[in-house]
PDB file of C-alpha atoms in Angstrom:
ATOM      1  CA  UNK A   7      -3.584  19.458   3.092  1.00 60.00           C
ATOM      2  CA  UNK A   8       0.122  18.313   3.533  1.00 63.00           C
ATOM      3  CA  UNK A   9       0.458  22.000   5.651  1.00 71.00           C
ATOM      4  CA  UNK A  10      -2.095  21.367   8.504  1.00 78.00           C
ATOM      5  CA  UNK A  11      -1.506  17.406   7.679  1.00 78.00           C
ATOM      6  CA  UNK A  12       2.357  17.197   8.918  1.00 77.00           C
ATOM      7  CA  UNK A  13       2.006  19.245  11.977  1.00 82.00           C
ATOM      8  CA  UNK A  14      -0.216  16.955  12.834  1.00 83.00           C
ATOM      9  CA  UNK A  15       1.836  13.249  12.424  1.00 84.00           C
ATOM     10  CA  UNK A  16       4.993  15.010  13.813  1.00 84.00           C
ATOM     11  CA  UNK A  17       5.436  12.932  17.259  1.00 88.00           C
ATOM     12  CA  UNK A  18       4.067   9.677  15.364  1.00 91.00           C
ATOM     13  CA  UNK A  19       6.219   7.159  13.294  1.00 92.00           C
ATOM     14  CA  UNK A  20       4.733   4.140  11.928  1.00 94.00           C
ATOM     15  CA  UNK A  21       1.585   6.061   9.878  1.00 94.00           C
ATOM     16  CA  UNK A  22      -0.982   4.148   7.382  1.00 94.00           C
ATOM     17  CA  UNK A  23      -2.676   5.656   4.497  1.00 95.00           C
ATOM     18  CA  UNK A  24      -4.998   3.121   2.874  1.00 95.00           C
ATOM     19  CA  UNK A  25      -7.323   3.768   0.305  1.00 93.00           C
ATOM     20  CA  UNK A  26     -10.566   2.906   1.317  1.00 90.00           C
ATOM     21  CA  UNK A  27     -12.580   2.790  -1.875  1.00 82.00           C
ATOM     22  CA  UNK A  28     -11.444  -0.135  -4.063  1.00 74.00           C
ATOM     23  CA  UNK A  29      -9.247   0.726  -7.245  1.00 81.00           C
ATOM     24  CA  UNK A  30      -6.716   2.879  -7.787  1.00 89.00           C
ATOM     25  CA  UNK A  31      -7.383   4.441  -4.358  1.00 90.00           C
ATOM     26  CA  UNK A  32      -4.399   4.334  -2.865  1.00 94.00           C
ATOM     27  CA  UNK A  33      -2.410   6.347  -5.182  1.00 95.00           C
ATOM     28  CA  UNK A  34      -4.001   9.620  -4.548  1.00 92.00           C
ATOM     29  CA  UNK A  35      -1.674   8.839  -1.102  1.00 93.00           C
ATOM     30  CA  UNK A  36       1.254   8.605  -2.480  1.00 95.00           C
ATOM     31  CA  UNK A  37       2.286  12.323  -1.969  1.00 93.00           C
ATOM     32  CA  UNK A  38       1.248  12.347   1.558  1.00 92.00           C
ATOM     33  CA  UNK A  39       3.577   8.902   1.487  1.00 95.00           C
ATOM     34  CA  UNK A  40       6.522  10.571  -0.094  1.00 95.00           C
ATOM     35  CA  UNK A  41       6.246  13.949   2.179  1.00 92.00           C
ATOM     36  CA  UNK A  42       6.053  11.440   4.992  1.00 93.00           C
ATOM     37  CA  UNK A  43       8.887   9.372   3.935  1.00 94.00           C
ATOM     38  CA  UNK A  44      11.133  12.613   3.273  1.00 93.00           C
ATOM     39  CA  UNK A  45      10.472  13.430   7.558  1.00 92.00           C
ATOM     40  CA  UNK A  46      12.228  10.241   7.722  1.00 93.00           C
ATOM     41  CA  UNK A  47       8.379   8.729   9.246  1.00 94.00           C
ATOM     42  CA  UNK A  48       7.845   4.472   8.842  1.00 94.00           C
ATOM     43  CA  UNK A  49       4.963   4.501   6.212  1.00 95.00           C
ATOM     44  CA  UNK A  50       3.030   1.717   5.163  1.00 95.00           C
ATOM     45  CA  UNK A  51       0.081   1.045   2.694  1.00 97.00           C
ATOM     46  CA  UNK A  52      -2.879  -0.955   1.806  1.00 96.00           C
ATOM     47  CA  UNK A  53      -6.318  -0.812   0.521  1.00 95.00           C
ATOM     48  CA  UNK A  54      -9.413  -1.927  -0.137  1.00 95.00           C
ATOM     49  CA  UNK A  55      -9.421  -4.451  -2.729  1.00 93.00           C
ATOM     50  CA  UNK A  56     -11.013  -5.027  -5.963  1.00 91.00           C
ATOM     51  CA  UNK A  57      -8.673  -7.594  -6.612  1.00 91.00           C
ATOM     52  CA  UNK A  58      -9.830 -11.564  -6.754  1.00 90.00           C
ATOM     53  CA  UNK A  59      -7.004 -11.742  -3.795  1.00 91.00           C
ATOM     54  CA  UNK A  60      -7.734 -15.109  -3.956  1.00 90.00           C
ATOM     55  CA  UNK A  61      -6.284 -15.792  -7.340  1.00 92.00           C
ATOM     56  CA  UNK A  62      -2.933 -14.569  -5.931  1.00 93.00           C
ATOM     57  CA  UNK A  63      -0.232 -16.232  -3.373  1.00 94.00           C
ATOM     58  CA  UNK A  64      -0.006 -13.320  -1.868  1.00 91.00           C
ATOM     59  CA  UNK A  65       0.889 -13.886   1.959  1.00 90.00           C
ATOM     60  CA  UNK A  66      -1.435 -13.252   4.862  1.00 90.00           C
ATOM     61  CA  UNK A  67      -0.538 -11.071   7.036  1.00 91.00           C
ATOM     62  CA  UNK A  68      -3.806 -10.965   9.214  1.00 92.00           C
ATOM     63  CA  UNK A  69      -7.548 -11.878   8.806  1.00 92.00           C
ATOM     64  CA  UNK A  70      -8.971 -10.385   5.014  1.00 92.00           C
ATOM     65  CA  UNK A  71      -5.443  -8.568   4.767  1.00 95.00           C
ATOM     66  CA  UNK A  72      -3.219  -9.255   2.179  1.00 96.00           C
ATOM     67  CA  UNK A  73       0.840  -8.124   1.710  1.00 96.00           C
ATOM     68  CA  UNK A  74       1.185  -7.105  -1.715  1.00 96.00           C
ATOM     69  CA  UNK A  75       4.562  -7.937  -3.277  1.00 94.00           C
ATOM     70  CA  UNK A  76       6.190  -7.010  -6.208  1.00 94.00           C
ATOM     71  CA  UNK A  77       6.538 -10.740  -7.290  1.00 94.00           C
ATOM     72  CA  UNK A  78       3.364 -12.083  -6.182  1.00 94.00           C
ATOM     73  CA  UNK A  79       0.988 -14.128  -8.562  1.00 94.00           C
ATOM     74  CA  UNK A  80      -1.564 -12.107 -10.572  1.00 92.00           C
ATOM     75  CA  UNK A  81      -4.813 -12.558 -11.439  1.00 91.00           C
ATOM     76  CA  UNK A  82      -6.194 -14.386 -14.224  1.00 88.00           C
ATOM     77  CA  UNK A  83      -8.020 -10.659 -15.114  1.00 90.00           C
ATOM     78  CA  UNK A  84      -4.651  -8.973 -14.305  1.00 90.00           C
ATOM     79  CA  UNK A  85      -6.698  -6.169 -12.173  1.00 93.00           C
ATOM     80  CA  UNK A  86      -4.037  -5.649  -9.732  1.00 94.00           C
ATOM     81  CA  UNK A  87      -3.378  -2.548  -8.753  1.00 95.00           C
ATOM     82  CA  UNK A  88      -1.552  -2.773  -5.642  1.00 95.00           C
ATOM     83  CA  UNK A  89       0.667  -4.785  -7.392  1.00 94.00           C
ATOM     84  CA  UNK A  90       0.666  -2.434  -9.750  1.00 94.00           C
ATOM     85  CA  UNK A  91       2.663   0.097  -7.782  1.00 96.00           C
ATOM     86  CA  UNK A  92       4.390  -2.741  -5.689  1.00 95.00           C
ATOM     87  CA  UNK A  93       6.746  -3.091  -8.647  1.00 95.00           C
ATOM     88  CA  UNK A  94       6.963   1.316  -8.806  1.00 96.00           C
ATOM     89  CA  UNK A  95       7.316   1.285  -5.850  1.00 96.00           C
ATOM     90  CA  UNK A  96      10.753  -1.409  -5.666  1.00 95.00           C
ATOM     91  CA  UNK A  97      11.965   0.556  -9.245  1.00 95.00           C
ATOM     92  CA  UNK A  98      11.435   3.886  -7.753  1.00 94.00           C
ATOM     93  CA  UNK A  99      14.344   2.365  -4.860  1.00 94.00           C
ATOM     94  CA  UNK A 100      11.426   2.156  -2.257  1.00 91.00           C
ATOM     95  CA  UNK A 101      11.186  -0.354   0.517  1.00 84.00           C
ATOM     96  CA  UNK A 102       7.544  -0.248   1.939  1.00 84.00           C
ATOM     97  CA  UNK A 103       4.810  -2.469   2.495  1.00 85.00           C
ATOM     98  CA  UNK A 104       1.408  -2.602   0.946  1.00 94.00           C
ATOM     99  CA  UNK A 105      -1.202  -3.995   2.384  1.00 96.00           C
ATOM    100  CA  UNK A 106      -4.802  -5.278   0.861  1.00 95.00           C
ATOM    101  CA  UNK A 107      -7.827  -5.316   2.374  1.00 94.00           C
ATOM    102  CA  UNK A 108      -9.983  -7.944   1.364  1.00 91.00           C
ATOM    103  CA  UNK A 109     -13.769  -7.315   0.728  1.00 87.00           C
ATOM    104  CA  UNK A 110     -15.695  -8.952   3.993  1.00 83.00           C
TER     105      UNK A 110
END
């Protein structure tokens, strides 16, 4: 898939990779994320979230869309795939933004 998709994105600089099934879907986009970063693209990650984002202190980026940071407060049930990814990426030295979409 990457061999056919990457040439299609050659003239694109800003790219959003989003998981749409909730949960850990965005993790499946990581190979594409790293391949695009190696091509010096600006890549953003987003996920349709099953997390109770109202229980977090994540800043609202847009209506029904929160920006997730490694230091974002975790909900009581500790289910927060987007934050775990933000934390892991920070440990990898990656500086990227992760967004979570609330169900609407």
